[in-house]
Coordinates of C-alpha atoms in Angstrom, one line a residue:
M1 CA -9.3 23.7 26.4
A2 CA -7.1 20.5 25.1
D3 CA -4.6 20.9 27.9
K4 CA -7.2 20.7 30.6
D5 CA -8.6 17.4 28.9
A6 CA -5.1 15.4 28.4
G7 CA -4.4 14.6 31.9
T8 CA -1.3 13.3 33.4
F9 CA 0.8 10.3 33.4
D10 CA 3.7 8.3 34.0
G11 CA 5.2 4.9 34.2
L12 CA 5.0 4.0 38.0
E13 CA 6.4 1.1 39.8
V14 CA 3.9 -0.9 41.6
G15 CA 6.0 -0.6 44.8
K16 CA 5.1 3.2 44.7
I17 CA 1.4 2.9 44.6
S18 CA -0.3 4.3 47.6
G19 CA -3.4 6.1 48.6
K20 CA -7.0 4.9 49.0
F21 CA -8.9 3.7 45.9
F22 CA -12.7 3.9 45.7
V23 CA -14.4 1.6 43.1
P24 CA -17.9 3.2 42.1
R25 CA -21.2 1.2 41.5
Y26 CA -20.7 2.0 37.6
Q27 CA -18.4 -0.8 37.7
R28 CA -18.5 -4.7 38.1
G29 CA -17.0 -6.5 40.8
Y30 CA -13.9 -8.3 40.9
R31 CA -13.9 -11.2 38.8
W32 CA -10.2 -12.5 37.7
T33 CA -9.7 -16.3 37.7
E34 CA -7.0 -18.5 38.3
I35 CA -6.1 -18.2 34.8
E36 CA -5.5 -14.6 34.9
V37 CA -3.5 -14.8 37.9
T38 CA -1.3 -17.5 37.0
R39 CA -0.6 -15.5 33.7
L40 CA 0.3 -12.5 35.8
L41 CA 2.5 -14.2 37.6
E42 CA 4.2 -16.0 35.2
D43 CA 4.5 -12.9 32.7
I44 CA 6.3 -11.2 35.5
R45 CA 8.8 -13.9 35.8
G46 CA 9.2 -14.3 32.3
S47 CA 10.4 -10.9 32.0
E48 CA 13.8 -11.8 33.3
G49 CA 15.0 -8.8 34.9
S50 CA 13.7 -6.0 32.0
T51 CA 11.0 -3.5 32.9
Y52 CA 7.8 -4.8 32.9
Y53 CA 4.4 -2.8 31.8
L54 CA 1.3 -3.7 33.0
Q55 CA -2.2 -2.4 31.8
P56 CA -3.0 1.2 32.8
I57 CA -4.1 2.4 36.1
V58 CA -6.9 5.3 35.4
V59 CA -7.6 7.3 38.4
K60 CA -9.5 10.7 38.9
P61 CA -8.2 12.5 42.2
L62 CA -10.7 12.9 45.0
G63 CA -8.2 14.7 47.2
D64 CA -6.0 13.8 50.4
N65 CA -4.4 11.0 48.4
R66 CA -7.9 9.2 47.6
W67 CA -8.6 8.2 44.3
E68 CA -11.7 7.2 42.2
L69 CA -10.7 4.2 40.3
I70 CA -11.9 4.3 36.8
D71 CA -9.8 1.2 34.8
G72 CA -7.6 -1.4 36.4
Q73 CA -9.3 -2.6 39.5
Q74 CA -8.7 -6.1 38.6
R75 CA -5.3 -5.6 38.1
L76 CA -4.9 -3.3 41.3
T77 CA -6.8 -5.9 43.6
T78 CA -4.7 -8.9 42.3
L79 CA -1.5 -7.2 42.9
A80 CA -2.6 -6.6 46.4
L81 CA -3.3 -10.0 47.2
I82 CA -0.1 -11.3 45.6
V83 CA 2.0 -9.0 48.0
R84 CA 0.1 -9.8 51.1
Y85 CA 0.2 -13.6 50.4
F86 CA 4.0 -13.2 49.8
K87 CA 4.4 -11.6 53.4
A88 CA 4.7 -15.0 54.7
Y89 CA 7.7 -15.3 53.0
V90 CA 9.1 -11.7 52.8
P91 CA 8.4 -10.1 55.9
M92 CA 9.4 -6.7 54.3
A93 CA 6.5 -7.1 51.7
E94 CA 3.9 -4.4 52.1
V95 CA 1.1 -2.8 50.3
K96 CA 0.6 0.7 50.4
Y97 CA -2.8 1.5 49.3
T98 CA -6.5 0.0 50.1
I99 CA -9.3 -0.7 47.7
E100 CA -12.8 -0.1 48.9
Y101 CA -16.2 -1.0 46.4
E102 CA -19.1 0.9 46.7
T103 CA -21.3 -1.8 46.4
R104 CA -18.9 -4.0 49.4
P105 CA -18.0 -1.6 52.0
L106 CA -16.1 -4.3 53.9
S107 CA -13.9 -4.8 50.5
A108 CA -11.0 -3.2 51.9
E109 CA -11.1 -5.5 55.4
F110 CA -11.5 -8.7 53.3
L111 CA -8.4 -7.7 51.0
L112 CA -6.4 -7.5 54.2
E113 CA -7.1 -11.3 55.3
P114 CA -9.1 -13.0 52.6
T115 CA -10.7 -16.0 54.4
K116 CA -12.7 -19.4 53.1
E117 CA -15.3 -18.4 55.9
K118 CA -16.0 -15.0 54.8
A119 CA -15.6 -15.8 51.1
G120 CA -19.3 -17.1 50.6
E121 CA -20.6 -13.7 51.9
N122 CA -20.8 -12.4 48.7
I123 CA -19.7 -12.8 44.9
D124 CA -16.4 -10.5 45.1
F125 CA -15.5 -12.2 47.9
F126 CA -15.6 -15.3 46.5
H127 CA -13.6 -14.4 43.5
M128 CA -10.9 -12.5 45.4
F129 CA -10.5 -15.7 47.5
T130 CA -10.3 -17.9 44.5
A131 CA -7.3 -15.6 43.4
W132 CA -6.0 -16.0 46.5
Q133 CA -5.8 -19.4 46.7
A134 CA -4.4 -19.4 43.0
I135 CA -1.3 -17.4 44.0
G136 CA -0.9 -20.1 46.7
A137 CA -1.0 -23.1 44.0
W138 CA 1.5 -21.2 42.0
L139 CA 3.9 -20.9 44.8
D140 CA 3.4 -24.6 45.5
R141 CA 4.5 -25.5 42.0
Q142 CA 8.1 -23.7 42.2
D143 CA 11.1 -25.7 43.4
D144 CA 11.6 -22.9 46.0
A145 CA 8.7 -21.1 47.3
S146 CA 10.4 -18.4 49.1
T147 CA 12.9 -17.5 46.6
S148 CA 10.1 -17.2 44.2
A149 CA 8.2 -14.8 46.1
F150 CA 11.3 -12.8 47.1
E151 CA 12.1 -12.5 43.1
I152 CA 8.4 -11.5 42.4
Y153 CA 8.1 -8.7 45.1
S154 CA 11.6 -7.6 44.0
A155 CA 9.9 -7.3 40.6
L156 CA 7.0 -5.5 41.9
S157 CA 8.8 -3.3 43.8
R158 CA 11.8 -2.0 41.3
R159 CA 10.7 -2.9 37.7
V160 CA 7.1 -4.2 36.9
K161 CA 5.3 -0.6 36.2
V162 CA 1.9 0.4 35.5
I163 CA 0.9 3.3 33.1
W164 CA -0.3 5.7 35.8
Y165 CA -3.2 7.8 34.0
E166 CA -4.3 10.5 36.2
A167 CA -7.6 12.0 34.4
P168 CA -8.8 15.6 35.2
E169 CA -10.8 16.2 38.1
T170 CA -13.7 17.7 35.6
T171 CA -13.8 14.3 33.4
D172 CA -17.2 12.4 33.3
S173 CA -15.9 9.3 35.1
I174 CA -18.6 6.9 34.0
E175 CA -18.1 8.4 30.1
L176 CA -14.5 7.5 30.4
F177 CA -15.0 3.7 32.1
T178 CA -17.5 2.9 29.3
R179 CA -15.2 4.1 26.2
L180 CA -12.2 2.2 27.6
N181 CA -14.7 -0.6 28.6
V182 CA -16.6 -1.3 25.4
G183 CA -14.9 -4.1 23.8
R184 CA -12.5 -4.0 26.4
I185 CA -10.3 -1.4 24.6
P186 CA -7.9 -0.2 26.7
L187 CA -5.8 2.8 26.2
T188 CA -3.2 2.7 23.4
D189 CA 0.1 4.0 22.8
A190 CA -1.4 6.7 20.6
E191 CA -3.6 8.2 22.8
L192 CA -1.1 8.0 25.7
V193 CA 1.4 9.8 23.4
K194 CA -1.5 12.2 22.2
A195 CA -2.4 13.3 26.0
L196 CA 1.3 14.0 26.8
L197 CA 2.2 15.8 23.7
L198 CA -1.1 18.2 24.3
S199 CA -0.5 18.6 28.1
L200 CA 3.3 19.7 27.1
S201 CA 2.4 21.7 24.2
R202 CA 1.5 24.9 26.1
E203 CA 3.6 28.3 26.1
V204 CA 6.4 26.9 23.5
D205 CA 8.1 30.5 22.4
G206 CA 4.8 31.8 24.3
T207 CA 2.1 30.4 22.4
D208 CA 0.1 27.7 23.5
R209 CA 0.4 25.2 20.6
A210 CA -2.1 22.3 22.3
L211 CA -5.1 23.5 20.1
S212 CA -3.1 23.3 17.1
V213 CA -1.5 20.1 17.6
A214 CA -4.8 18.8 18.2
A215 CA -6.2 19.9 14.7
E216 CA -3.0 18.4 13.2
W217 CA -3.2 15.1 14.9
D218 CA -7.2 15.0 13.7
A219 CA -6.2 15.8 9.9
I220 CA -3.3 13.2 9.9
E221 CA -5.5 10.7 11.3
R222 CA -8.1 11.5 8.8
D223 CA -5.4 11.4 5.7
L224 CA -4.4 7.7 6.9
R225 CA -8.0 6.6 7.0
N226 CA -8.1 6.9 3.4
P227 CA -8.2 3.0 2.4
E228 CA -6.2 3.1 -0.6
L229 CA -3.4 5.4 1.5
W230 CA -3.5 2.9 4.3
A231 CA -3.3 -0.5 2.0
F232 CA -0.3 1.1 0.3
L233 CA 1.9 1.8 3.2
T234 CA 0.5 -1.3 5.5
A235 CA -0.8 -3.8 2.8
R236 CA -3.8 -4.1 5.0
S237 CA -7.6 -3.0 4.7
D238 CA -8.7 -3.8 8.3
D239 CA -9.8 -0.7 10.3
E240 CA -7.8 -0.2 13.3
A241 CA -8.4 2.0 16.4
T242 CA -5.9 4.4 15.5
H243 CA -3.9 5.1 11.9
I244 CA -1.3 7.3 13.3
S245 CA 0.0 4.7 15.4
L246 CA 1.7 3.7 12.3
L247 CA 4.1 6.8 12.4
L248 CA 4.2 6.7 16.0
D249 CA 5.5 3.0 16.0
T250 CA 7.8 3.8 13.2
I251 CA 9.6 6.6 15.0
A252 CA 9.4 5.1 18.3
D253 CA 11.4 2.0 16.5
Q254 CA 14.0 4.4 14.7
L255 CA 14.8 5.7 17.9
S256 CA 15.2 2.4 19.7
D257 CA 17.3 1.1 17.1
R258 CA 19.9 4.0 17.3
L259 CA 19.8 3.9 21.2
R260 CA 20.9 0.0 21.0
A261 CA 23.3 1.3 18.4
R262 CA 24.6 4.0 20.5
D263 CA 24.9 1.6 23.7
G264 CA 26.6 -1.2 21.7
K265 CA 23.7 -3.4 21.4
D266 CA 23.1 -3.4 17.8
T267 CA 23.2 -6.9 16.4
G268 CA 22.4 -5.9 12.9
E269 CA 19.2 -7.5 12.7
R270 CA 16.0 -5.8 11.8
K271 CA 12.4 -7.3 12.4
P272 CA 9.4 -6.5 10.3
L273 CA 7.9 -3.2 12.2
R274 CA 4.5 -5.2 12.6
G275 CA 6.2 -8.6 13.8
R276 CA 8.1 -7.0 16.4
D277 CA 7.8 -8.4 20.0
R278 CA 7.1 -5.0 21.3
S279 CA 6.5 -5.0 24.9
S280 CA 3.0 -3.2 25.9
F281 CA 3.5 0.5 25.6
H282 CA 6.8 0.3 23.8
T283 CA 5.8 3.0 21.6
F284 CA 4.6 5.5 24.6
E285 CA 7.5 4.7 27.0
T286 CA 10.1 5.1 24.1
L287 CA 8.7 8.5 22.9
R288 CA 8.0 9.8 26.6
R289 CA 12.0 9.4 26.9
A290 CA 12.4 11.6 23.7
I291 CA 9.8 14.3 25.0
V292 CA 11.1 14.5 28.8
Q293 CA 15.0 13.6 28.5
P294 CA 16.2 17.1 26.5
G295 CA 18.9 16.4 23.8
V296 CA 17.7 12.6 23.4
F297 CA 15.4 12.7 20.3
A298 CA 17.4 15.3 19.0
C299 CA 20.9 13.7 19.2
L300 CA 20.0 10.2 17.7
L301 CA 17.3 11.1 14.9
C302 CA 18.1 14.9 13.6
D303 CA 21.3 16.1 15.5
H304 CA 19.6 19.3 16.2
D305 CA 19.8 21.0 19.7
V306 CA 16.6 20.7 21.4
K307 CA 16.3 23.0 24.5
A308 CA 14.7 21.7 27.8
G309 CA 10.6 22.0 27.4
Q310 CA 10.7 21.7 23.7
G311 CA 10.9 18.1 23.6
A312 CA 7.1 17.5 22.7
A313 CA 7.2 20.0 19.9
H314 CA 10.0 18.6 18.5
L315 CA 8.6 15.0 18.2
W316 CA 5.5 16.5 16.6
D317 CA 7.5 18.1 13.8
H318 CA 9.1 14.7 13.1
V319 CA 5.4 13.2 13.0
V320 CA 4.2 15.9 10.7
D321 CA 7.4 15.7 8.3
L322 CA 6.7 11.8 8.0
H323 CA 3.4 12.6 7.0
S324 CA 4.1 14.9 4.7
L325 CA 6.7 12.4 3.2
L326 CA 4.4 9.7 2.9
T327 CA 1.7 11.6 1.3
G328 CA 3.8 13.0 -1.2
W329 CA 4.8 9.3 -2.1
F330 CA 1.1 8.5 -2.3
E331 CA 0.6 11.3 -4.6
E332 CA 3.5 10.6 -6.9
R333 CA 2.4 7.9 -9.7
E334 CA 5.8 5.8 -9.6
P335 CA 6.7 5.7 -6.0
F336 CA 3.3 4.5 -5.2
H337 CA 3.0 1.9 -7.3
K338 CA 6.6 0.8 -6.5
I339 CA 6.3 1.2 -2.8
G340 CA 2.5 -0.3 -2.9
Y341 CA 4.0 -3.6 -4.5
L342 CA 6.8 -4.0 -1.8
T343 CA 4.5 -3.8 0.7
A344 CA 2.1 -6.2 -0.7
C345 CA 5.0 -8.7 -0.6
G346 CA 5.4 -8.0 2.9
L347 CA 7.9 -5.3 3.2
P348 CA 7.4 -3.7 6.3
F349 CA 6.6 0.3 6.2
G350 CA 9.7 0.9 8.4
S351 CA 11.9 -0.8 5.8
V352 CA 10.7 1.3 3.3
L353 CA 11.2 4.6 5.0
G354 CA 15.0 3.1 5.5
L355 CA 15.6 3.2 1.7
A356 CA 14.7 7.2 1.5
V357 CA 17.1 7.9 4.6
G358 CA 19.5 10.3 3.1
A359 CA 19.0 9.4 -0.3
T360 CA 17.7 11.5 -3.3
R361 CA 14.4 10.8 -5.1
R362 CA 16.3 9.3 -7.8
Q363 CA 18.5 7.3 -5.4
F364 CA 15.3 6.1 -3.9
V365 CA 13.5 5.2 -6.6
E366 CA 16.6 3.2 -7.7
S367 CA 16.9 1.3 -4.2
L368 CA 12.9 0.6 -4.6
D369 CA 14.0 -1.1 -7.9
K370 CA 16.6 -3.2 -6.5
T371 CA 14.6 -4.1 -3.6
I372 CA 12.0 -5.5 -6.1
A373 CA 14.5 -7.3 -8.0
S374 CA 16.4 -8.7 -5.3
G375 CA 15.1 -7.7 -2.2
R376 CA 15.3 -10.6 0.3
R377 CA 12.0 -12.3 0.7
V378 CA 10.1 -9.8 -1.2
G379 CA 12.1 -9.5 -4.3
L380 CA 11.6 -11.2 -7.4
N381 CA 14.9 -12.9 -7.5
L382 CA 14.5 -14.3 -11.0
T383 CA 16.8 -14.4 -14.3
L384 CA 14.5 -14.6 -17.6
S385 CA 15.2 -18.7 -17.6
A386 CA 14.1 -19.0 -13.8
L387 CA 10.8 -16.6 -15.0
R388 CA 10.2 -19.1 -17.9
D389 CA 10.7 -22.1 -15.7
L390 CA 8.3 -21.3 -13.0
A391 CA 5.5 -23.9 -12.5
Y392 CA 2.4 -24.0 -10.5
G393 CA 2.5 -26.3 -7.5
E394 CA 6.3 -25.6 -7.3
D395 CA 6.8 -22.1 -7.2
D396 CA 3.4 -20.3 -6.3
A397 CA 5.0 -17.6 -4.1
K398 CA 7.3 -16.7 -7.0
I399 CA 4.6 -16.8 -9.7
R400 CA 2.1 -14.5 -7.3
R401 CA 5.0 -12.0 -7.0
A402 CA 5.7 -11.8 -10.7
L403 CA 1.8 -11.7 -11.7
L404 CA 1.2 -8.9 -8.8
L405 CA 4.4 -6.9 -10.3
M406 CA 3.1 -7.7 -13.8
N407 CA -0.3 -6.0 -12.7
V408 CA 1.2 -3.2 -11.2
E409 CA 3.8 -2.0 -13.7
A410 CA 0.9 -2.6 -16.4
V411 CA -1.1 0.4 -14.4
R412 CA 1.7 2.4 -13.4
K413 CA 3.0 2.7 -17.3
L414 CA -0.4 4.0 -18.5
T415 CA 0.2 7.6 -20.1
N416 CA -2.4 10.1 -19.9
S417 CA -4.4 8.2 -17.4
T418 CA -5.5 8.6 -13.5
E419 CA -6.1 5.0 -13.1
R420 CA -3.8 3.7 -10.4
F421 CA -3.4 0.1 -8.9
S422 CA -5.9 -1.0 -6.0
F423 CA -3.8 -1.7 -3.5
H424 CA -6.9 -1.4 -1.0
T425 CA -9.0 -4.0 -3.2
Y426 CA -6.1 -6.4 -3.5
A427 CA -5.5 -6.1 0.7
A428 CA -9.4 -6.5 1.3
R429 CA -9.6 -10.1 -0.6
S430 CA -8.0 -13.4 -1.4
W431 CA -6.4 -14.0 -4.5
S432 CA -5.4 -17.4 -6.2
L433 CA -3.5 -18.6 -9.2
E434 CA -5.8 -19.7 -12.0
H435 CA -5.2 -21.9 -14.7
I436 CA -6.2 -20.1 -18.1
H437 CA -7.4 -23.1 -19.8
A438 CA -7.6 -26.2 -17.6
Q439 CA -6.8 -29.6 -19.4
N440 CA -8.0 -32.3 -16.9
S441 CA -10.5 -32.4 -14.0
E442 CA -7.8 -33.1 -11.7
G443 CA -9.3 -32.4 -7.9
L444 CA -12.9 -33.1 -9.1
N445 CA -14.1 -35.8 -6.6
T446 CA -17.6 -35.4 -5.5
V447 CA -21.0 -35.1 -7.0
E448 CA -21.1 -31.6 -6.0
Q449 CA -18.1 -30.4 -7.8
W450 CA -19.3 -32.7 -10.9
T451 CA -22.5 -30.8 -11.1
E452 CA -21.3 -27.4 -10.8
W453 CA -18.5 -27.9 -13.2
L454 CA -20.8 -29.8 -16.0
R455 CA -23.5 -26.6 -15.3
Q456 CA -21.1 -24.1 -16.1
H457 CA -19.7 -25.5 -18.9
R458 CA -23.4 -26.3 -20.6
D459 CA -24.1 -22.6 -20.2
A460 CA -21.0 -21.6 -22.1
L461 CA -22.1 -23.5 -25.0
S462 CA -23.9 -21.1 -26.8
G463 CA -20.8 -19.0 -27.1
M464 CA -18.8 -21.5 -29.3
P465 CA -18.9 -20.8 -32.8
N466 CA -18.0 -24.4 -33.8
L467 CA -21.6 -25.5 -32.8
E468 CA -24.9 -25.1 -34.6
A469 CA -27.6 -24.3 -32.3
K470 CA -29.2 -27.5 -32.6
E471 CA -26.0 -29.1 -31.4
V472 CA -25.9 -26.9 -28.2
E473 CA -29.5 -27.4 -27.9
D474 CA -28.8 -31.5 -27.9
L475 CA -25.9 -31.5 -25.6
S476 CA -27.6 -29.3 -23.3
D477 CA -30.4 -31.8 -22.9
R478 CA -27.9 -34.5 -22.5
I479 CA -26.0 -32.7 -19.8
D480 CA -29.4 -32.1 -18.0
E481 CA -30.6 -35.7 -18.2
T482 CA -27.5 -36.6 -16.9
L483 CA -27.3 -34.0 -13.6
A484 CA -30.6 -36.0 -12.9
A485 CA -28.8 -39.4 -11.9
L486 CA -25.0 -38.4 -12.0
T487 CA -22.3 -41.0 -11.5
L488 CA -18.4 -40.9 -12.3
E489 CA -18.6 -42.7 -15.5
K490 CA -21.6 -40.7 -16.7
F491 CA -19.3 -37.0 -15.9
Q492 CA -16.1 -38.3 -17.3
E493 CA -18.0 -39.2 -20.7
L494 CA -19.4 -35.6 -20.7
E495 CA -16.1 -34.2 -19.7
T496 CA -13.9 -35.6 -22.2
E497 CA -16.6 -34.4 -24.9
L498 CA -16.9 -30.8 -23.5
R499 CA -13.2 -30.7 -23.3
A500 CA -12.5 -31.6 -27.0
I501 CA -15.4 -29.1 -28.0
Y502 CA -13.4 -26.0 -26.1
S503 CA -10.0 -27.0 -26.8
S504 CA -7.9 -25.2 -29.6
P505 CA -7.7 -27.3 -32.9
D506 CA -4.3 -26.6 -32.9
V507 CA -3.3 -26.9 -29.0
D508 CA -0.6 -29.4 -28.5
V509 CA -1.6 -32.9 -26.9
T510 CA 0.7 -32.2 -24.2
P511 CA 0.5 -28.5 -23.3
E512 CA 2.3 -27.0 -20.5
E513 CA -0.7 -26.6 -18.5
H514 CA 1.1 -25.5 -15.0
A515 CA 3.6 -23.1 -16.7
L516 CA 3.4 -19.4 -16.1
S517 CA 2.0 -18.7 -19.5
N518 CA -1.1 -20.3 -18.6
L519 CA -1.7 -18.7 -14.8
A520 CA -3.4 -15.6 -14.1
L521 CA -4.3 -13.8 -10.8
L522 CA -8.0 -14.1 -10.2
E523 CA -9.9 -13.3 -7.0
K524 CA -10.2 -16.5 -5.1
N525 CA -13.5 -18.2 -5.3
D526 CA -14.9 -20.8 -2.7
N527 CA -16.2 -22.6 -5.8
S528 CA -13.2 -25.4 -6.0
T529 CA -14.1 -26.5 -9.4
L530 CA -13.5 -22.8 -10.9
N531 CA -9.4 -23.9 -11.1
N532 CA -10.7 -26.9 -13.3
W533 CA -12.7 -24.6 -15.9
V534 CA -11.8 -24.4 -19.4
F535 CA -10.8 -20.9 -21.0
E536 CA -14.3 -20.2 -22.7
A537 CA -16.1 -20.9 -19.3
K538 CA -13.8 -18.7 -17.4
R539 CA -14.0 -16.0 -20.3
Q540 CA -17.5 -15.5 -19.8
L541 CA -17.0 -15.4 -15.8
V542 CA -14.6 -12.8 -16.1
L543 CA -16.4 -10.8 -18.1
G544 CA -19.8 -11.0 -16.3
L545 CA -18.2 -9.9 -13.2
D546 CA -16.1 -7.1 -15.1
R547 CA -19.9 -5.9 -16.4
K548 CA -20.7 -6.0 -12.7
G549 CA -17.9 -3.7 -11.6
S550 CA -15.8 -6.4 -9.9
Y551 CA -12.0 -5.6 -9.6
I552 CA -10.4 -7.7 -12.2
P553 CA -6.5 -7.1 -12.3
I554 CA -5.6 -5.4 -15.5
C555 CA -3.6 -8.1 -17.2
T556 CA -5.9 -10.7 -16.0
R557 CA -8.9 -8.8 -18.1
N558 CA -6.4 -8.5 -20.7
V559 CA -5.8 -12.2 -21.1
F560 CA -9.5 -13.2 -21.5
L561 CA -10.2 -10.2 -24.2
K562 CA -7.3 -11.6 -26.2
Y563 CA -5.4 -8.0 -25.7
Y564 CA -1.6 -9.6 -26.0
T565 CA -2.7 -11.7 -29.4
E566 CA -2.2 -10.5 -32.6
R567 CA -5.3 -10.2 -34.5
R568 CA -5.0 -12.3 -37.4
A569 CA -3.8 -15.1 -34.7
Q570 CA -6.7 -14.7 -32.7
Q571 CA -9.2 -17.3 -31.8
L572 CA -11.7 -15.9 -29.4
H573 CA -13.2 -18.6 -27.6
F574 CA -9.6 -20.8 -27.3
W575 CA -6.2 -20.6 -25.5
G576 CA -4.0 -22.1 -27.7
P577 CA 0.0 -21.8 -28.3
Q578 CA -0.2 -18.4 -30.1
D579 CA -2.0 -16.8 -26.9
R580 CA 0.3 -18.4 -24.7
Q581 CA 3.2 -16.9 -26.5
A582 CA 1.9 -13.8 -26.4
Y583 CA 0.9 -13.5 -22.8
M584 CA 4.5 -14.9 -22.0
T585 CA 6.2 -11.6 -23.9
A586 CA 3.9 -9.5 -22.1
I587 CA 4.9 -10.6 -18.8
E588 CA 8.7 -10.7 -19.9
R589 CA 8.2 -7.1 -21.1
E590 CA 6.4 -5.7 -17.8
L591 CA 9.3 -7.7 -15.6
T592 CA 12.4 -7.0 -17.7
Q593 CA 13.9 -4.2 -15.8
Y594 CA 13.5 -6.3 -12.6
L595 CA 15.1 -9.6 -13.7
L596 CA 18.8 -10.6 -12.7
P597 CA 21.5 -11.2 -14.9
E598 CA 21.9 -15.0 -16.2
T599 CA 25.0 -15.1 -14.6
K600 CA 24.4 -13.9 -11.0
V601 CA 22.6 -16.5 -8.7
A602 CA 19.1 -15.6 -7.4
D603 CA 18.1 -15.7 -4.0
A604 CA 15.6 -18.4 -3.5
S605 CA 14.1 -17.0 0.1

């Protein structure tokens, strides 16, 4: 049954931990070094009066206040050493528990009085005594050892807590220990919230809901593991331990914000969800309060009355509702593309959700449009004239946002099509601003770069309509001969000749190479010569990648297919003034609804 597997847990002050702990032989011995011990002491002191959570202590009851210590023996041993060392400065200091290692029967006795003489008896004693010395060294570095010892002991007694997780007696200890320690993955907020929900989801209105909550939990987690859904919400493609944590974190942050507002501590500032300086187990502890304190959750988030004992069910209803909301956005074409664009530009999911609170669908879409146009840090914040003036090397972040939005909008506006912009692909790869046609070899400084440039442009010669077969053959032979003994002088001579061949006959002698009309989004290539290629060489590269099934953004593909240029003005193998103008017109057309009036000063952030 789900409720039997859930276990019980709570936040427990270190000073209240008591009993006899037994560390089985399947665990390694004590191995903390001076680094971990010092970091623990510094972290406790740095918590500055607030509640500070350590990692979980996972135990299984053996009866008579005896516990099998499944996870947390390094922390529990170190805490015992700290309190015992501090007793010389704080007479009241007391450790209410003992720890015994199955493989070291005398460990409990050694922990009572660590000595240098006994430290050499076995490896565990050696590390325990090293930690003991590290505690003394830390105290010696303080201005007032007595005061520092008292402050740390008081913190351990009153506000430093562990997540006390009591596994059911039927738990397979070795299996649980392995799961927690493979890759050193501790219990997560999501696991702790799930266990609490399952343990309290019994007998709601006379019905055991634990099994249905577990099934719904798995279904939501499965939905959120859809790569496109996950990237649309988070702009991330990496695989995390749990994806439902996004919903739990969001609800916890909403509750924290409203608690601060209620208590008069709201400064009006909001940090991105994933960038919050969230303390360990912030989400679990916040949601635990909502569950076990009747009325807190209801009063602050939905104004519904929650009867005692129904906090878990009420919280779960909010999780289910949030899941339904975001999957609805994912299925609907317009919100999907606009939200996906904003998250790709760095807008946290919690901020997107904030735009939807209390809004109709139309109002929500209007808020998305406004954020795309002028949102701080994520919006275009451009007038038409500012868009036209963007320059590579000076406005790269704005150019990247503009070209990304052009591609997203081009896909969104496709009629009678199921094609959607792949935010998963965008998140999974690195993208660069590429010159559609490069006018010079700036940045090519090594023989390897010259060699690659000549090879690529040699291979593209066969597609040039202004060359006879014999000319292609002769020029290719000369390139091959030069590659055998390449120098800067020889490279520059051939480069000048090749650029003349690949340049449009009506190109201005001083084209705006770094203008937006000569830039496109391409997947970043480790080959540093790529941005110096001419149009025809890049066109063949893009077509080759497209044939292989690579993801080419729709507008980048259109550029190299001359989609935007009128047929009568097309020169397939060159990138000329007509092409630039047609491309720029297309950019302006896709972005026009998001451009600011010329009279409005754009936010440069």
